[in-house]
Short mmCIF file of C-alpha atoms in Angstrom, two decimals:
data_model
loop_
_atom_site.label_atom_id
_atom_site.label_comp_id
_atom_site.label_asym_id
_atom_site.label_seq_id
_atom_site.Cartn_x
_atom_site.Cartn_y
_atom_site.Cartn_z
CA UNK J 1 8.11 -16.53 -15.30
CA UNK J 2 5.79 -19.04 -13.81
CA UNK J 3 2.07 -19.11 -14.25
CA UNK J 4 -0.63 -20.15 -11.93
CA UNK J 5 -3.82 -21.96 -12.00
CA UNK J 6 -5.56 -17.93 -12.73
CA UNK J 7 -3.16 -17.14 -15.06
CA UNK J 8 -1.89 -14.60 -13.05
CA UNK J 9 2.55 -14.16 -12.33
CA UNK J 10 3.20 -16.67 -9.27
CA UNK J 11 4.76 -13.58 -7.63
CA UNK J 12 1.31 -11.38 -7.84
CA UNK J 13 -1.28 -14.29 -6.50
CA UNK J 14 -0.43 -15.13 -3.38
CA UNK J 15 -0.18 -18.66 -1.43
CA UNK J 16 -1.03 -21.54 -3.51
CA UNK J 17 -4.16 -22.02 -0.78
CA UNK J 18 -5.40 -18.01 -2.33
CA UNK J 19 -4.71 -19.71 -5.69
CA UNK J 20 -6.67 -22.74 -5.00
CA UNK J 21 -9.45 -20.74 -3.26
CA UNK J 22 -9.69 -18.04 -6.22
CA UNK J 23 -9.59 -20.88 -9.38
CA UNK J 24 -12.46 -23.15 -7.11
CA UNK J 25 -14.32 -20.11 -6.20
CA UNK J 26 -14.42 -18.87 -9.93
CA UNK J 27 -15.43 -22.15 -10.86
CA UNK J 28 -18.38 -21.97 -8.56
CA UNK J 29 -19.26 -18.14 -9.47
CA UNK J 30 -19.19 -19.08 -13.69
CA UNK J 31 -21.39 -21.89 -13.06
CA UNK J 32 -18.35 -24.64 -14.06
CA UNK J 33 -19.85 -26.10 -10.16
CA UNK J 34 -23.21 -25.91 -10.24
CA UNK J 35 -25.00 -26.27 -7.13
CA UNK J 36 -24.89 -30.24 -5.68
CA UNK J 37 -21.59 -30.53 -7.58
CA UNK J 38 -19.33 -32.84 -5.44
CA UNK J 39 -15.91 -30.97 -4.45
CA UNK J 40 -13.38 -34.06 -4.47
CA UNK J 41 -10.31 -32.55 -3.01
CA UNK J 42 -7.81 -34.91 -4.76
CA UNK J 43 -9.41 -34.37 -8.23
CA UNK J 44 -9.11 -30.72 -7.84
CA UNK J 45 -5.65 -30.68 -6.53
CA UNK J 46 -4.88 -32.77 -9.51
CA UNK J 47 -6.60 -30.41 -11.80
CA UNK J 48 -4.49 -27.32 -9.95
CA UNK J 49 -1.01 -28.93 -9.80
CA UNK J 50 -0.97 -28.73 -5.87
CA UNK J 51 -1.15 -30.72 -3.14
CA UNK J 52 -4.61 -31.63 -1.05
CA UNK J 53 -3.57 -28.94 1.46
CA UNK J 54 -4.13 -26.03 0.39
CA UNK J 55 -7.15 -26.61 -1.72
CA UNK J 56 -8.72 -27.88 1.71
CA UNK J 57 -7.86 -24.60 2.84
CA UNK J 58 -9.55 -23.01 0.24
CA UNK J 59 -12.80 -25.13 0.66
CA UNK J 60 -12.91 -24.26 4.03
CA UNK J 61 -12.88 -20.37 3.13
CA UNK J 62 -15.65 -21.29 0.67
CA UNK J 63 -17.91 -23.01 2.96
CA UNK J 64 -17.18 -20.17 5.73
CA UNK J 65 -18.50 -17.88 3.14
CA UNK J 66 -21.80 -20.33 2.12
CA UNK J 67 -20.67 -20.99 -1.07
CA UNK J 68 -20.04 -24.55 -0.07
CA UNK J 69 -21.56 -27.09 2.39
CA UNK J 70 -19.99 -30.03 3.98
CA UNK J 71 -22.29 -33.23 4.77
CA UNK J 72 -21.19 -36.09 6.89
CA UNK J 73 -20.70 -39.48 4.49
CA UNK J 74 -20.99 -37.02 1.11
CA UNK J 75 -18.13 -34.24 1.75
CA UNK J 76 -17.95 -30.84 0.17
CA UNK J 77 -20.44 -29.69 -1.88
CA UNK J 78 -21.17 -26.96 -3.90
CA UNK J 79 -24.04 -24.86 -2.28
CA UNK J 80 -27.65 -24.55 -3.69
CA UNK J 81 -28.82 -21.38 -4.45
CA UNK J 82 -31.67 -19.79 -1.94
CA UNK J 83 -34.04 -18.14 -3.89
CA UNK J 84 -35.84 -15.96 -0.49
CA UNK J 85 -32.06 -15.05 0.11
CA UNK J 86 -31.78 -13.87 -3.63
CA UNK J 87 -35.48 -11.50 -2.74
CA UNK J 88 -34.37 -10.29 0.31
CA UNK J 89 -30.54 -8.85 -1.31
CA UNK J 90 -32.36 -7.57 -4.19
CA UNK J 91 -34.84 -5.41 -2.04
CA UNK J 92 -32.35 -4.38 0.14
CA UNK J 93 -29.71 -3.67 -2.81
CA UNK J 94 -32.79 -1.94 -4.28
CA UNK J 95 -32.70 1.11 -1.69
CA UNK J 96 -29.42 0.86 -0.20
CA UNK J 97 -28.16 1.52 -3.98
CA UNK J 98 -30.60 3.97 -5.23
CA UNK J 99 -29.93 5.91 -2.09
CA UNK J 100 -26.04 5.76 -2.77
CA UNK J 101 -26.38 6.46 -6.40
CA UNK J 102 -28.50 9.43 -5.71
CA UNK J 103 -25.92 10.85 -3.26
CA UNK J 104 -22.83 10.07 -5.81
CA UNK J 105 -24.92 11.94 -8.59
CA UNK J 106 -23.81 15.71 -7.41
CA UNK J 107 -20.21 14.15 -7.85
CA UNK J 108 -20.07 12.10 -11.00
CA UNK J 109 -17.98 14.57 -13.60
CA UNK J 110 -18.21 13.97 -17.05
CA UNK J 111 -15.19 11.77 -17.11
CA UNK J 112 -17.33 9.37 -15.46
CA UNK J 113 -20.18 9.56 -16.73
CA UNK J 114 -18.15 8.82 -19.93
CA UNK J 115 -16.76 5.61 -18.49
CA UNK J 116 -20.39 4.28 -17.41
CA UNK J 117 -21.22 4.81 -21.77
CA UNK J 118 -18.42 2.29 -23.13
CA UNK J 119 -19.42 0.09 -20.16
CA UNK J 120 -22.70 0.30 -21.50
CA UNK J 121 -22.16 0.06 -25.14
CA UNK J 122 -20.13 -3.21 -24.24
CA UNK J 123 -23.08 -4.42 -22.73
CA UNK J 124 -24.85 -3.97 -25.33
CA UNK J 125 -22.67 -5.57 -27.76
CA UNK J 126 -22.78 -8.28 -25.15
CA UNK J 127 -26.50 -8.46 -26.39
CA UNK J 128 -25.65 -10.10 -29.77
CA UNK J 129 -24.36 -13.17 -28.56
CA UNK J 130 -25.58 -13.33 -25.08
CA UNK J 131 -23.18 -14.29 -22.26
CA UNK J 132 -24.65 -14.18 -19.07
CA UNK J 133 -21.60 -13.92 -16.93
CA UNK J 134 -20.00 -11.28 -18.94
CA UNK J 135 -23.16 -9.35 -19.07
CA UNK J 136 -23.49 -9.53 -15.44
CA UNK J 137 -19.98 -8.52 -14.43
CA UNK J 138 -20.38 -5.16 -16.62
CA UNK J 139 -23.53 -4.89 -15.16
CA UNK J 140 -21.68 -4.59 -11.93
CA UNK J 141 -18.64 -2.32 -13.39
CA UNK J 142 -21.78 0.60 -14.70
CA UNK J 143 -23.22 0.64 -11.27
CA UNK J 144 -19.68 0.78 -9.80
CA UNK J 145 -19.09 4.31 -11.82
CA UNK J 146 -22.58 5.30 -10.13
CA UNK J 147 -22.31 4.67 -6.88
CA UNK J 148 -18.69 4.42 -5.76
CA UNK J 149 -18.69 8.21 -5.17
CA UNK J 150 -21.26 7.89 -2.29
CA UNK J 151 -19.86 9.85 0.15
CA UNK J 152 -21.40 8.10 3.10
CA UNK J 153 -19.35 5.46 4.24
CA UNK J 154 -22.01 3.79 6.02
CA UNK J 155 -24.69 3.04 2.55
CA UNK J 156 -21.81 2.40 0.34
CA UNK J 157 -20.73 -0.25 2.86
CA UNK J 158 -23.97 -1.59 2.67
CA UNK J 159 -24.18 -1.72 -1.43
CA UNK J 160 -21.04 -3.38 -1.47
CA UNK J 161 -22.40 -6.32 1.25
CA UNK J 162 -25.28 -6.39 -1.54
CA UNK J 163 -23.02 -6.76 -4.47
CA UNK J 164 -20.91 -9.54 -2.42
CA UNK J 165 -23.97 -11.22 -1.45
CA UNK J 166 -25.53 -11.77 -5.11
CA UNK J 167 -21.69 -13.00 -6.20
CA UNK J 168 -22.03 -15.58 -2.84
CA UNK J 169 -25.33 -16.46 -4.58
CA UNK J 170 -23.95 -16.63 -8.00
CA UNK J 171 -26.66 -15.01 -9.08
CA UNK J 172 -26.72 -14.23 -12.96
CA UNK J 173 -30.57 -13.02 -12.95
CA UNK J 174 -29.99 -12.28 -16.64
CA UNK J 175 -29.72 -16.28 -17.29
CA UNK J 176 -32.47 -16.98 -15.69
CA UNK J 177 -34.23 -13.97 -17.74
CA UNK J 178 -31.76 -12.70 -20.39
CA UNK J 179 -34.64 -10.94 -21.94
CA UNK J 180 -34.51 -8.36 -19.04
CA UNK J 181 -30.91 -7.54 -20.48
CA UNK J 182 -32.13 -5.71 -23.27
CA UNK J 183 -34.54 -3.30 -21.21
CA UNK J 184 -31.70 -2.86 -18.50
CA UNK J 185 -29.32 -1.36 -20.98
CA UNK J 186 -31.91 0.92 -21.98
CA UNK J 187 -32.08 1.71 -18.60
CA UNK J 188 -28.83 2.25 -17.57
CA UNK J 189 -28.82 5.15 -20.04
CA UNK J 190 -32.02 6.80 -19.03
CA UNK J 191 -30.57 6.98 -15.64
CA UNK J 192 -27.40 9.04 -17.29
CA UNK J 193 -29.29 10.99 -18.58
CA UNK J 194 -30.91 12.22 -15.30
CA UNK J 195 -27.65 12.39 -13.81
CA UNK J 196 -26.32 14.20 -16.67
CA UNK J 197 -29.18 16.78 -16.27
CA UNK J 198 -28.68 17.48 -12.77
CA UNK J 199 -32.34 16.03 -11.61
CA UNK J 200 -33.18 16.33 -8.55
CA UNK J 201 -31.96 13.33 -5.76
CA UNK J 202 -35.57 11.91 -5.52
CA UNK J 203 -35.89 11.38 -9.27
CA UNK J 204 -32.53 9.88 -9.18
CA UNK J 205 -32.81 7.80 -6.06
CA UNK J 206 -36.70 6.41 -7.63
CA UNK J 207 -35.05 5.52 -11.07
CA UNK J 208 -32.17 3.44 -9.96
CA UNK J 209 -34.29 1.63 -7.27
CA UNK J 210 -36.41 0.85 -10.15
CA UNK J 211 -34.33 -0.50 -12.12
CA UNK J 212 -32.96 -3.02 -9.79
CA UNK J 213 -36.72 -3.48 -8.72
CA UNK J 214 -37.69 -4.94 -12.31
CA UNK J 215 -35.04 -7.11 -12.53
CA UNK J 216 -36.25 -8.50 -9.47
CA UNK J 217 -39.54 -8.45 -10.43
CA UNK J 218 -38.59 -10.09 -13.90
CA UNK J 219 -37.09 -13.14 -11.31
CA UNK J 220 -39.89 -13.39 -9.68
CA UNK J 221 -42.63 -13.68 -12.67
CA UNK J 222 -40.14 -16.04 -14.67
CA UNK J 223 -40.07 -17.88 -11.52
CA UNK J 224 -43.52 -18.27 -10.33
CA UNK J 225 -44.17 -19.76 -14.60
CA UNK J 226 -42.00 -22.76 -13.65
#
């Protein structure tokens, strides 16, 4: 069976311009681009095993979604990251996802909440030898158990935009601060707890937009040091 560039079956992955625009955008996400990195279509065809084509198509997807600019006389580049952008998603994620998670809470079973504890404990073990990327993608799978049972369409719309726009942003707060990982695991299971007990929605709602507060806040100190 032949592989792709992702490593997924050629069958299961689409076009070879999806391929192209899933390995560049991965690329971009991990940090492998960082921001300023020069997108040279032939070298990255090259690197894929396909033709200029499609991974133009795939740039152009990836500057429609600001993860790429294109400058006259310099080409495609790899986008810079906009730190007032990264403040304004995390308030918003802030209350859009505390109120969702407080709405899910009535309908999280045990099964669930279950799910959210090895997501945790992997985090955790994540701790020991630190990967930032890793850490943050779990980070997203817990809060995905939390809030996906939302059953207004309208704020779990909203969370997801939130989620998508910190990925467009690759933002990986926890390498910026990885000591805010260690108190955001700790976190994470304080607010199962509440769930757990059946607190009340306010108590709920107030914890989880605290949490994503002080990570923010975390940013923000580290930040301002520099």
């Amino acid at each position: 069976m032949t592989e792709t560039v992702t490593g997924l079956p050629a069958a299961s992955a689409g076009s070879k311009s999806e391929q192209a625009y899933q390995a560049v955008k991965a690329r971009i996400i991990e940090g492998t681009y960082t921001p300023g990195y020069r997108l040279v279509l032939g070298s990255i065809a090259k690197d894929l095993g396909f033709s200029v084509v499609p991974v133009r198509e795939a740039i152009r997807r990836l500057e429609a979604e600001g993860l790429v600019t294109f400058e006259r006389n310099v080409g495609a580049t790899v986008a810079g990251i906009d730190p007032t952008e990264y403040l304004y998603t995390m308030q918003t994620l802030s209350i859009v996802e505390g109120a969702a998670t407080a709405l899910s809470a009535p309908l999280i079973d045990p099964a669930a909440i279950a799910r959210a504890r090895v997501v945790n404990a992997e985090m955790r073990e994540c701790l020991e030898h630190f990967d930032p990327v890793r850490f943050t993608a779990l980070n997203q799978d817990f809060h995905s158990v939390l809030f996906e049972h939302c059953p207004n369409p309208h704020i779990l719309d909203l969370v997801h935009r939130g989620w998508n726009r910190l990925a467009a942003l690759r933002s990986s707060t926890f390498r910026f601060v990885p000591g805010r990982a260690h108190d955001s695991v700790d976190e994470h299971e304080a607010l199962l707890q509440l769930i757990e007990s059946g607190a009340d929605a306010d108590a709920i709602e107030k914890a989880a937009r605290l949490h994503r507060s002080a990570t923010l806040d975390a940013y923000l100190a580290q930040a301002k040091n520099l």
